[in-house]
Each structure stands twice: as C-alpha cells, then as structure tokens.
CSV table of C-alpha atoms in Angstrom, one decimal:
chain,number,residue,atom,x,y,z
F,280,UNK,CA,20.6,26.3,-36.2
F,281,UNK,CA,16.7,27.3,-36.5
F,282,UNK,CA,13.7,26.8,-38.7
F,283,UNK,CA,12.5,29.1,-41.2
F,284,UNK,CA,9.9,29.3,-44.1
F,285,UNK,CA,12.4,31.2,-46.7
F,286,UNK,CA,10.3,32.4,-49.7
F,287,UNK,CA,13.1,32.9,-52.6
F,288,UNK,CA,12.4,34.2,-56.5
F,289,UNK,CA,14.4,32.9,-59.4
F,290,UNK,CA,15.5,35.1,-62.3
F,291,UNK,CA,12.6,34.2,-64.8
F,292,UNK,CA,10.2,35.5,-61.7
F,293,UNK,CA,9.2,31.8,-59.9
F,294,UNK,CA,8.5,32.1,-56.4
F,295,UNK,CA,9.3,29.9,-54.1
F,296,UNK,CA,8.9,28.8,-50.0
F,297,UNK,CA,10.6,25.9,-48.2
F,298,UNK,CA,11.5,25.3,-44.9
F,299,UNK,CA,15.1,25.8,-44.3
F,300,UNK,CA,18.1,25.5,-41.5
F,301,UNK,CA,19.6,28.3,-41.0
F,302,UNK,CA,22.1,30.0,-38.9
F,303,UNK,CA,22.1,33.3,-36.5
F,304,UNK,CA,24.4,34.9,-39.0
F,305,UNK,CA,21.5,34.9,-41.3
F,306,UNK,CA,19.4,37.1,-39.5
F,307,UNK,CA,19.2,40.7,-39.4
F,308,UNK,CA,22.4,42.5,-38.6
F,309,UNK,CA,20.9,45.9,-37.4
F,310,UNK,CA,18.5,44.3,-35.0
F,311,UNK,CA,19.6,44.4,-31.2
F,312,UNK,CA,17.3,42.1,-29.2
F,313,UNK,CA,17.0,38.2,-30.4
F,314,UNK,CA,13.7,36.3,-29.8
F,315,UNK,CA,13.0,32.7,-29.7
F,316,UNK,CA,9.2,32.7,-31.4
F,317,UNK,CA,7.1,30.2,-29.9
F,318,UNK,CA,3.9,31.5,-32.2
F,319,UNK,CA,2.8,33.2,-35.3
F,320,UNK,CA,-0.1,33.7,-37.3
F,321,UNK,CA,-1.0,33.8,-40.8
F,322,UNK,CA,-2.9,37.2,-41.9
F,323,UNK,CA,-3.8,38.5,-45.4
F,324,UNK,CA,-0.5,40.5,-45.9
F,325,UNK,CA,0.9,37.0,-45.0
F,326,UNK,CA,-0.4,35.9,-48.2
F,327,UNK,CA,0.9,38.1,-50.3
F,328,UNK,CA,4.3,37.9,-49.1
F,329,UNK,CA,4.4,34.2,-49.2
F,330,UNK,CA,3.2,33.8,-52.9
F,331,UNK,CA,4.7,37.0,-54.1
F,332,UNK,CA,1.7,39.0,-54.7
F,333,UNK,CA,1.5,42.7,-54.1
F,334,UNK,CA,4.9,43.9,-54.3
F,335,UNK,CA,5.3,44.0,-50.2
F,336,UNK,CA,8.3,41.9,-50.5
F,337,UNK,CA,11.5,43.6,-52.3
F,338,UNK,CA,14.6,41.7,-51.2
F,339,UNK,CA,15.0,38.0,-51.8
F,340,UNK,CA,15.4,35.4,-49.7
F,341,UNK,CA,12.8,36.4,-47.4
F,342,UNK,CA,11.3,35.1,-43.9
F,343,UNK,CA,7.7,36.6,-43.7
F,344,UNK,CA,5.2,36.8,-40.5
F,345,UNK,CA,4.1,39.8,-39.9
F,346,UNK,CA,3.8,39.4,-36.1
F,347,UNK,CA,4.7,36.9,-33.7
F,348,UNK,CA,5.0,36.2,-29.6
F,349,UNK,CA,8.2,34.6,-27.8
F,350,UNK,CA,11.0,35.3,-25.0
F,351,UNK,CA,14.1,37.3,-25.7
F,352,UNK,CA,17.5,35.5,-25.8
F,353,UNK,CA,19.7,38.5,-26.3
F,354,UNK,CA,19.2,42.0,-25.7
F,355,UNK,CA,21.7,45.1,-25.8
F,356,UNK,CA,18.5,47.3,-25.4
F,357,UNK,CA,18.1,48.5,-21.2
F,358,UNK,CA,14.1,47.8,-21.9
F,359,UNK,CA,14.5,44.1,-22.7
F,360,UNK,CA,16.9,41.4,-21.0
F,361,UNK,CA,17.0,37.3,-21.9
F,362,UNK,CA,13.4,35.8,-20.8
F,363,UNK,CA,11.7,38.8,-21.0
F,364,UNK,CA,8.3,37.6,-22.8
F,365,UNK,CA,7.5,40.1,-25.5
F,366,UNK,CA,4.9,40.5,-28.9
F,367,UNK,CA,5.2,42.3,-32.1
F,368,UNK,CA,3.4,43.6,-34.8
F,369,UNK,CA,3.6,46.2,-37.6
F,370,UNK,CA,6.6,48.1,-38.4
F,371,UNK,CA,6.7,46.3,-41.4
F,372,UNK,CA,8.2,43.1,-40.1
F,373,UNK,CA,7.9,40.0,-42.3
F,374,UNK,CA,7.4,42.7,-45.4
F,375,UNK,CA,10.7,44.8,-45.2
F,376,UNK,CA,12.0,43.1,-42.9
F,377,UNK,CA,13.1,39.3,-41.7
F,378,UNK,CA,9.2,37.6,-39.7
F,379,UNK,CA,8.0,35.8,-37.3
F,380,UNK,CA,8.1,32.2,-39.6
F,381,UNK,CA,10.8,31.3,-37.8
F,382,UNK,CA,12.2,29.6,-34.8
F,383,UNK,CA,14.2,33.0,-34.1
F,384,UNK,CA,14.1,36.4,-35.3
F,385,UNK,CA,16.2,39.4,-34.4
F,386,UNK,CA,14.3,43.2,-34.4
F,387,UNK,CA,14.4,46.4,-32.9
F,388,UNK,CA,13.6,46.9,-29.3
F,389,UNK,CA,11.3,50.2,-30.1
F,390,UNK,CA,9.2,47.7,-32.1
F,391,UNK,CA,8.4,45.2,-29.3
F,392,UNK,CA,5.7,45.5,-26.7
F,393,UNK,CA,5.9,43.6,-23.2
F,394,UNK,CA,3.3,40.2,-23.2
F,395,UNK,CA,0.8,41.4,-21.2
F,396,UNK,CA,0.1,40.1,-18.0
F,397,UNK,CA,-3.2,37.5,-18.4
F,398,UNK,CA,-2.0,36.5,-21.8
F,399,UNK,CA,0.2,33.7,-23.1
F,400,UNK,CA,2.4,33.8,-26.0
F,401,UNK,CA,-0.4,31.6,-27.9
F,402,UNK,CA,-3.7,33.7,-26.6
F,403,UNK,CA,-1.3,36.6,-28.2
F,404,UNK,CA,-1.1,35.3,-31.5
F,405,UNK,CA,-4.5,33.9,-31.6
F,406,UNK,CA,-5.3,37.7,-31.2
F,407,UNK,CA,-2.2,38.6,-33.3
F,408,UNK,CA,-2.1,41.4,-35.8
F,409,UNK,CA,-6.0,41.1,-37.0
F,410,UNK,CA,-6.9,41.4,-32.7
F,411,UNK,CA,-4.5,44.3,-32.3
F,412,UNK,CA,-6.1,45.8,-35.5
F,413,UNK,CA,-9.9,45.0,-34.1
F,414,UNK,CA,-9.1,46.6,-30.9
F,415,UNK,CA,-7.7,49.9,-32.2
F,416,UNK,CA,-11.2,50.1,-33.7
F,417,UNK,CA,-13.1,49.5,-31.1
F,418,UNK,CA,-11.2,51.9,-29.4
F,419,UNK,CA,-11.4,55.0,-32.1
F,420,UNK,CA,-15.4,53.8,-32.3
F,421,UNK,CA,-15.8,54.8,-28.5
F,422,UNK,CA,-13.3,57.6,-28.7
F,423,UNK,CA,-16.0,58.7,-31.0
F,424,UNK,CA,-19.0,58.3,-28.6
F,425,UNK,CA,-20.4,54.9,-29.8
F,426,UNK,CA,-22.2,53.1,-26.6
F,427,UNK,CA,-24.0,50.0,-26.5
F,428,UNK,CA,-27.3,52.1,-26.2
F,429,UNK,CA,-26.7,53.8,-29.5
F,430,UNK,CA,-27.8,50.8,-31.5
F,431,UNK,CA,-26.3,48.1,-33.3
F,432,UNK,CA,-23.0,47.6,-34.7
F,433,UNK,CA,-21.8,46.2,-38.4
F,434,UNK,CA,-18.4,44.0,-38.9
F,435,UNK,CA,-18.1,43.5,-42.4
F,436,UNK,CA,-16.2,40.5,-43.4
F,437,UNK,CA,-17.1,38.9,-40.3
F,438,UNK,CA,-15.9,35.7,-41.0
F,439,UNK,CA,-12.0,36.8,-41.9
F,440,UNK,CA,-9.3,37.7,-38.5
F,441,UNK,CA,-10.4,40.9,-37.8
F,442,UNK,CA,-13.8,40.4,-38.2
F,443,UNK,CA,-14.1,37.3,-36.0
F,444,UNK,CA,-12.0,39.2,-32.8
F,445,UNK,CA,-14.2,42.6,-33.4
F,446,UNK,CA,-17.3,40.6,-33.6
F,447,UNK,CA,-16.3,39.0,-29.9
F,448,UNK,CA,-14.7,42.3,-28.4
F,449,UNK,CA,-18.2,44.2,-29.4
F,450,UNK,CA,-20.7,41.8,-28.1
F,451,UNK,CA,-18.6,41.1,-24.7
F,452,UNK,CA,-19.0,44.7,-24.6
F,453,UNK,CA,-22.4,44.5,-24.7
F,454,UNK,CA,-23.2,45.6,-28.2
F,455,UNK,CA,-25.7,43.9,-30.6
F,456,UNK,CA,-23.6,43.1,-33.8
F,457,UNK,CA,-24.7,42.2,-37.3
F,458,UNK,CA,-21.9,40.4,-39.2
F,459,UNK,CA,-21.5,40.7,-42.7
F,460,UNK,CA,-20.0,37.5,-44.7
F,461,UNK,CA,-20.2,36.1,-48.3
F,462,UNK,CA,-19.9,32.6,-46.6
F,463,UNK,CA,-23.2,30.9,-45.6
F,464,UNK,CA,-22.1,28.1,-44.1
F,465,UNK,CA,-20.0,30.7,-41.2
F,466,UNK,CA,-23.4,31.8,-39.8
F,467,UNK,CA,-23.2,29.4,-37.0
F,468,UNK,CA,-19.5,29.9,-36.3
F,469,UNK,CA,-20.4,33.6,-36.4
F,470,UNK,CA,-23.1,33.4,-34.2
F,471,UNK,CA,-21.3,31.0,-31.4
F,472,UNK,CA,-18.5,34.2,-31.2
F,473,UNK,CA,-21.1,36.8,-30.7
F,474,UNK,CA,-23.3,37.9,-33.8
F,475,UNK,CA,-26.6,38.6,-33.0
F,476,UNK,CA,-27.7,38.2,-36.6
F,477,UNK,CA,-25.8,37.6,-39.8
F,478,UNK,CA,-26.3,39.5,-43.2
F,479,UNK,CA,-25.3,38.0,-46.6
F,480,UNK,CA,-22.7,39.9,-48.6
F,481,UNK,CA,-24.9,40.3,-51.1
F,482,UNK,CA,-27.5,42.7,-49.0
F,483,UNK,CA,-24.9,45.3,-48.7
F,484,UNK,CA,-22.2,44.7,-51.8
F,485,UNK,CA,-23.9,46.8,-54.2
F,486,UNK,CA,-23.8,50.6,-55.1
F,487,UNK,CA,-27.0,52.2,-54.9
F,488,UNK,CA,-28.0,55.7,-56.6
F,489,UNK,CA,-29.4,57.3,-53.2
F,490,UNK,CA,-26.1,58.6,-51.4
F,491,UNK,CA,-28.5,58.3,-48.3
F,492,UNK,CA,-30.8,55.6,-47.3
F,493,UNK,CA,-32.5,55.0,-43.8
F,494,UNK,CA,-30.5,55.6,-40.5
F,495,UNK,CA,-29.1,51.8,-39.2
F,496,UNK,CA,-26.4,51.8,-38.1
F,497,UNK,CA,-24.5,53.2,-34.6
F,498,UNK,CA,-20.9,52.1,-35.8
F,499,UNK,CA,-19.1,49.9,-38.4
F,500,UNK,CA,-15.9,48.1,-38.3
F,501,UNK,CA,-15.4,47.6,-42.1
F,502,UNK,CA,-12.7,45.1,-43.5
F,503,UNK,CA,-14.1,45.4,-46.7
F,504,UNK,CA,-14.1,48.7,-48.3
F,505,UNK,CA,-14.7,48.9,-52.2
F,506,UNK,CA,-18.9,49.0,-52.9
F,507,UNK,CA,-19.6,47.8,-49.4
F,508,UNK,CA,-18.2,50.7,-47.7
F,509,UNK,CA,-19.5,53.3,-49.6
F,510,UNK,CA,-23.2,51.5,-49.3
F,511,UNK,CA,-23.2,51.5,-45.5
F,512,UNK,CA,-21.7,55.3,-45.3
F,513,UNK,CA,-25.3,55.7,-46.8
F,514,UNK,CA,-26.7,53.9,-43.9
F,515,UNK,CA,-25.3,54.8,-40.9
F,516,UNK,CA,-27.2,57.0,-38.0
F,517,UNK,CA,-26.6,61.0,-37.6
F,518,UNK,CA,-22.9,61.3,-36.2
F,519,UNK,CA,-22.1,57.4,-35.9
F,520,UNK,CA,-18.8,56.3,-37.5
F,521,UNK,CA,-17.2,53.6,-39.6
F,522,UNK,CA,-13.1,52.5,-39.0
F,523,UNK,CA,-11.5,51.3,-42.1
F,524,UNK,CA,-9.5,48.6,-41.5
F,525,UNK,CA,-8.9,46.5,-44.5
F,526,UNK,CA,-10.0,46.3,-48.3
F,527,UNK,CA,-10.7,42.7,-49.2
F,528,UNK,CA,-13.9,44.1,-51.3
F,529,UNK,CA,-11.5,46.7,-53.5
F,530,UNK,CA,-9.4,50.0,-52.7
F,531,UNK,CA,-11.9,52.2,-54.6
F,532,UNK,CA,-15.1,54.1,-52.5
F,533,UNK,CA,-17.5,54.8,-54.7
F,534,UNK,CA,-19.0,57.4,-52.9
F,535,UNK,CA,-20.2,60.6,-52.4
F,536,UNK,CA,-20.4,63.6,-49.2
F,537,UNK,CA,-23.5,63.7,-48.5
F,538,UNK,CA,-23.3,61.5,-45.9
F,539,UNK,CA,-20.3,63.5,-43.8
F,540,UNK,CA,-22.2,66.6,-44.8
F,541,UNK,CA,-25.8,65.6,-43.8
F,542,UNK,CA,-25.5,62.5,-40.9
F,543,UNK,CA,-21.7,64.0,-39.9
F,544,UNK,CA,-21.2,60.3,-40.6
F,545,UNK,CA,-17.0,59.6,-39.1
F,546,UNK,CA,-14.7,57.9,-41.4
F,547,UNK,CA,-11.9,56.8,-39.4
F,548,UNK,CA,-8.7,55.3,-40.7
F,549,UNK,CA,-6.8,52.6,-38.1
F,550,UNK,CA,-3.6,51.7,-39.1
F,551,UNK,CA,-1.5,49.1,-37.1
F,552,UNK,CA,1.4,49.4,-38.6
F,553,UNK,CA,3.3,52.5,-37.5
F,554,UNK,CA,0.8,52.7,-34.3
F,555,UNK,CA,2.9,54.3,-30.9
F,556,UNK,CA,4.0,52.3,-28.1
F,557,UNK,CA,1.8,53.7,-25.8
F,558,UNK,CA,-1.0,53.3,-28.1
F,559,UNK,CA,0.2,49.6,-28.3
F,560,UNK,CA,0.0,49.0,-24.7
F,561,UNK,CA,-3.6,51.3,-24.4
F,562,UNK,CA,-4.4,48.6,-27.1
F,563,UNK,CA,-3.0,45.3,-25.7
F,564,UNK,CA,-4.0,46.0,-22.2
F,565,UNK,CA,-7.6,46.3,-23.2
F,566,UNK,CA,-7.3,43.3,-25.2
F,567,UNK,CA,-6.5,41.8,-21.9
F,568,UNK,CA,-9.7,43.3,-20.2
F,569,UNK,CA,-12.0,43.0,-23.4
F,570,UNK,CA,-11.4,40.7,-25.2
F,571,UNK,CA,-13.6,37.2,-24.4
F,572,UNK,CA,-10.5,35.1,-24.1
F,573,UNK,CA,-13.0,31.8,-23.9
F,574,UNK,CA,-13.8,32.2,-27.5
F,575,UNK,CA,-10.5,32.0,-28.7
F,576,UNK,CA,-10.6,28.5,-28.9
F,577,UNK,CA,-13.6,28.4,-31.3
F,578,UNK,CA,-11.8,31.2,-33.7
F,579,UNK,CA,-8.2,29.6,-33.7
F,580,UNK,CA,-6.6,27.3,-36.4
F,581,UNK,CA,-3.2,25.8,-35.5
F,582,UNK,CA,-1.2,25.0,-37.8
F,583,UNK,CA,2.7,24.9,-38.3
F,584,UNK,CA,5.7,26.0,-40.2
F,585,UNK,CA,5.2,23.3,-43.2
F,586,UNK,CA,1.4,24.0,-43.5
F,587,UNK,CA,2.1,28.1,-44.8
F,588,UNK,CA,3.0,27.4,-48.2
F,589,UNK,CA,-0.5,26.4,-48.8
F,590,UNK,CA,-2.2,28.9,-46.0
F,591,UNK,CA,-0.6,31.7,-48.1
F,592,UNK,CA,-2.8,31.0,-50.9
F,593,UNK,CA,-5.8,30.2,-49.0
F,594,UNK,CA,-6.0,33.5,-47.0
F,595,UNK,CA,-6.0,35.5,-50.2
F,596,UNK,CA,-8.9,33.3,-51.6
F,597,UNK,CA,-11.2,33.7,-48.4
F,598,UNK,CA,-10.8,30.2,-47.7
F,599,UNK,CA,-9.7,30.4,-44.4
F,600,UNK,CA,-11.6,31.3,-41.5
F,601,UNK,CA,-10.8,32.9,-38.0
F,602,UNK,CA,-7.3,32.9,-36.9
F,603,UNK,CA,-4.7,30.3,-37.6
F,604,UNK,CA,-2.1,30.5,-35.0
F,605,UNK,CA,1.1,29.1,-36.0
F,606,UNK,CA,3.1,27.0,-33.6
F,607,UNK,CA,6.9,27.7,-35.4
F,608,UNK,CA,8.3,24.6,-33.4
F,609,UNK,CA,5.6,22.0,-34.2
C-alpha cells in the first residue's frame, strides 16, 4: 500500500482531493518502470489539476504532480534497473496521466531522465519543472547570442518558480537582472537570489500606443505574457530576444510587428513538455553546472502530501512564492 492525493469529481461537478491508501493495482497498467517518489513540487498546472480548473484533467479519480524525483523499484526497460535514481517532467504526467503526489508511480521509461550526478532527489525538485523550464530559456537566450556584455536581462514574474530559478541561473552567470513582480514585499527575497533591481508590475503591465519605445533590454524571460509581453517587445534592444514561458498575465499579445520588423526582436517559444531526451540531459546537466545550488535553500518551501489541497489554490492566486518542494513521505 502507498499514499496518494486522489482528486475525484461527483456527478453534479464537486471536486474533490484526499489523501488515500492505495494499491499497485491502482496504478497505470501501460507503464513499465515503477518509482518510489521521495519528492514533488507544486507548479501552476498543479493548481489547476488539483481544484479542477482548466480542463487538464479528463479522467476521474486522478493523482496529479506534474514532475517528481525517486529510485526505480521495477523496470522491464534495458535503460533502467531497481535503484536507478531517475527525474521526470512533462509528457503530460499528473494531467493525462497518474503524478508524482504519490508514494509510487509507474511511467514510461522514454519519459524519465537519469538524476544527474551533483544533484539529489530534493535539489531536483526544488529545481523541478519551473528549473527545467528556466534553464531551456536560458539556454535558447544564448543559442540566440545574448552575453552578459549585451546588457541587462528582464524575468517577469520574478517572484513565481520560474522566475525565481531564471533570476539565479542569470545572475550566477554573470548577468545584471531586473525582476518584474506585482508583490512588494518580494523585493528583498528577490534581491537575496540575484536581482540587481526590482520593477513593480505596474511599470511594464500596461499597453502603450508606440509599438516601439527606447532600446532596454538584451533578453527577457517572460512568465507573464498578456499586456506585459507585448509592452517589453516594444522595449527590447536591436536583435535581443524574449522566451515565452508562461501566461499568468493572459494568453492574448496585444501587439503589433514592428518590433520583429524594425529591432529583429526574437520571440522564442520554450515548451517543456514534449522537450527530447537529449535536450533533457543538455538541460539538466547545465542545471548541474549553472544553476547556484546555495540559493536553493532561500527559494524552497517544503511541504507534504496533506498541505496540497490548499497549495492548489494558492499557486493559482499568486500566493505562493518560490518553489515548494514536496516531500510525498512526510
């Protein structure tokens, strides 16, 4: 028997989580490698899934998490044998299919990724999904020629999981970073993980007639999208670039061109989800190099299985900050 937040919706449309005992006939049948979890964490799609928002969740009862860290129990995959210690995010996990809030779960081998050496299961998850995501950027930012010496970089929602890691990864990499957050009271948390100045939300969240405005920006990792985004397109310098990675501020851009026409301003999609296993690896192993482990500490919230049902709701207010790492057998 094992743990497991279960999230469950009644006929009249009511849902529900609870912690439940369940068996290993309960997980996934078409999985072939078993994992005891030891960590999770608790990200925006989290939220959704655990209160029922945004349709990601289609088949009830459900375990969400969309990533988690642990060692593998069973294996019939060649790549993986019991004690192996592995991580996993994307593919959909804890959406579409049985998560990491759970004292086991059972997935495909083609969606695991070896722990890297120099990481724990814990340090993995305190980077987690949000890390994973804040390093692709990073990575598609330099890919397209940003350098510390070009000037300084934006994180919008600063504050949130990706935010916090790309705000760390950037200034250990010697970048000056301005962080964007609508919460006052983060400006010291931001500043202790590597923000060389913060901006109020309320500087940048507005739409503005001029498509162009003067030349600030080197790069931008934007979590916000909506009025923000299109705002700093307007701002960044000849050739820089933004990565998308989230849209806590709205789906729409209201924006125009001119700035991909005039600057040949980059807008760069990163998706984590459906990423390639080498990509993974490129993506971990410089998490491993790049990423200021000794700030973890200061960006973590631990918390454990019974705390979620009220995390889930928090995270899609804004209310919580940094990275909540969840330890599934607390």
């Amino acid at each position: 028997m094992f743990k497991a937040l279960v999230v469950d919706k009644s006929e009249d449309g009511v849902v529900t989580s609870e912690i439940q005992q369940l068996d290993d006939s309960r997980l996934p049948a078409d999985g072939n490698v078993t994992v005891a979890i030891e960590y999770s964490t608790v990200n925006y799609k989290d939220g959704l899934c655990i209160t029922g928002n945004g349709g990601l969740v289609r088949n009830y009862p459900h375990v969400p998490g969309i990533d988690f860290a642990g060692t593998v129990e069973q294996s019939s995959d060649d790549r993986y044998k019991p004690g192996d210690k592995v991580v996993l995010t994307g593919w959909r996990v804890g959406e579409a299919w049985w998560g990491g809030y759970s004292q086991k779960a059972r997935v495909k081998a083609d969606w695991l990724v070896p722990l890297p050496e120099g990481l724990t299961a814990q340090q993995a998850m305190a980077v987690g999904t949000a890390g994973f995501t804040a390093m692709l950027a990073v990575m598609a930012l330099e890919d397209h020629g940003l350098t510390p010496d070009k000037g300084e970089a934006l994180v919008t929602g600063a504050a949130g999981g990706v935010g916090s890691v790309a705000t760390s990864i950037l200034s250990k990499l010697g970048y000056e970073v301005a962080g964007v957050t609508g919460r006052p009271d983060t400006a010291d948390y931001l500043k202790g993980i590597g923000a060389s100045r913060v901006i109020a939300r309320e500087e940048l969240n507005e739409t503005v007639k001029r498509p162009l405005e003067s030349e600030v920006w080197a790069g931008c990792i934007d979590a916000v999208g909506g009025d923000m985004l299109a705002r700093v397109l307007g701002q960044m310098k000849y050739g820089a670039s933004v990565a998308a990675v989230g849209l806590a501020g709205g789906a729409k851009l209201p924006a125009t061109v001119i700035p991909f026409l005039l600057r040949g301003v980059n807008l760069l999609g990163i998706d984590s989800v459906m990423q390639p296993f080498e990509n993974r690896q490129r993506a971990w192993q410089r998490v491993v190099s790049d990423m200021p482990l000794d700030k973890l500490e200061a960006i973590v919230q631990p918390a454990k299985l019974s705390d979620l049902p009220d995390l889930g709701p928090a995270i899609l207010k804004g209310a919580v900050k940094g990275r909540v790492v969840v330890d599934v057998n607390a």
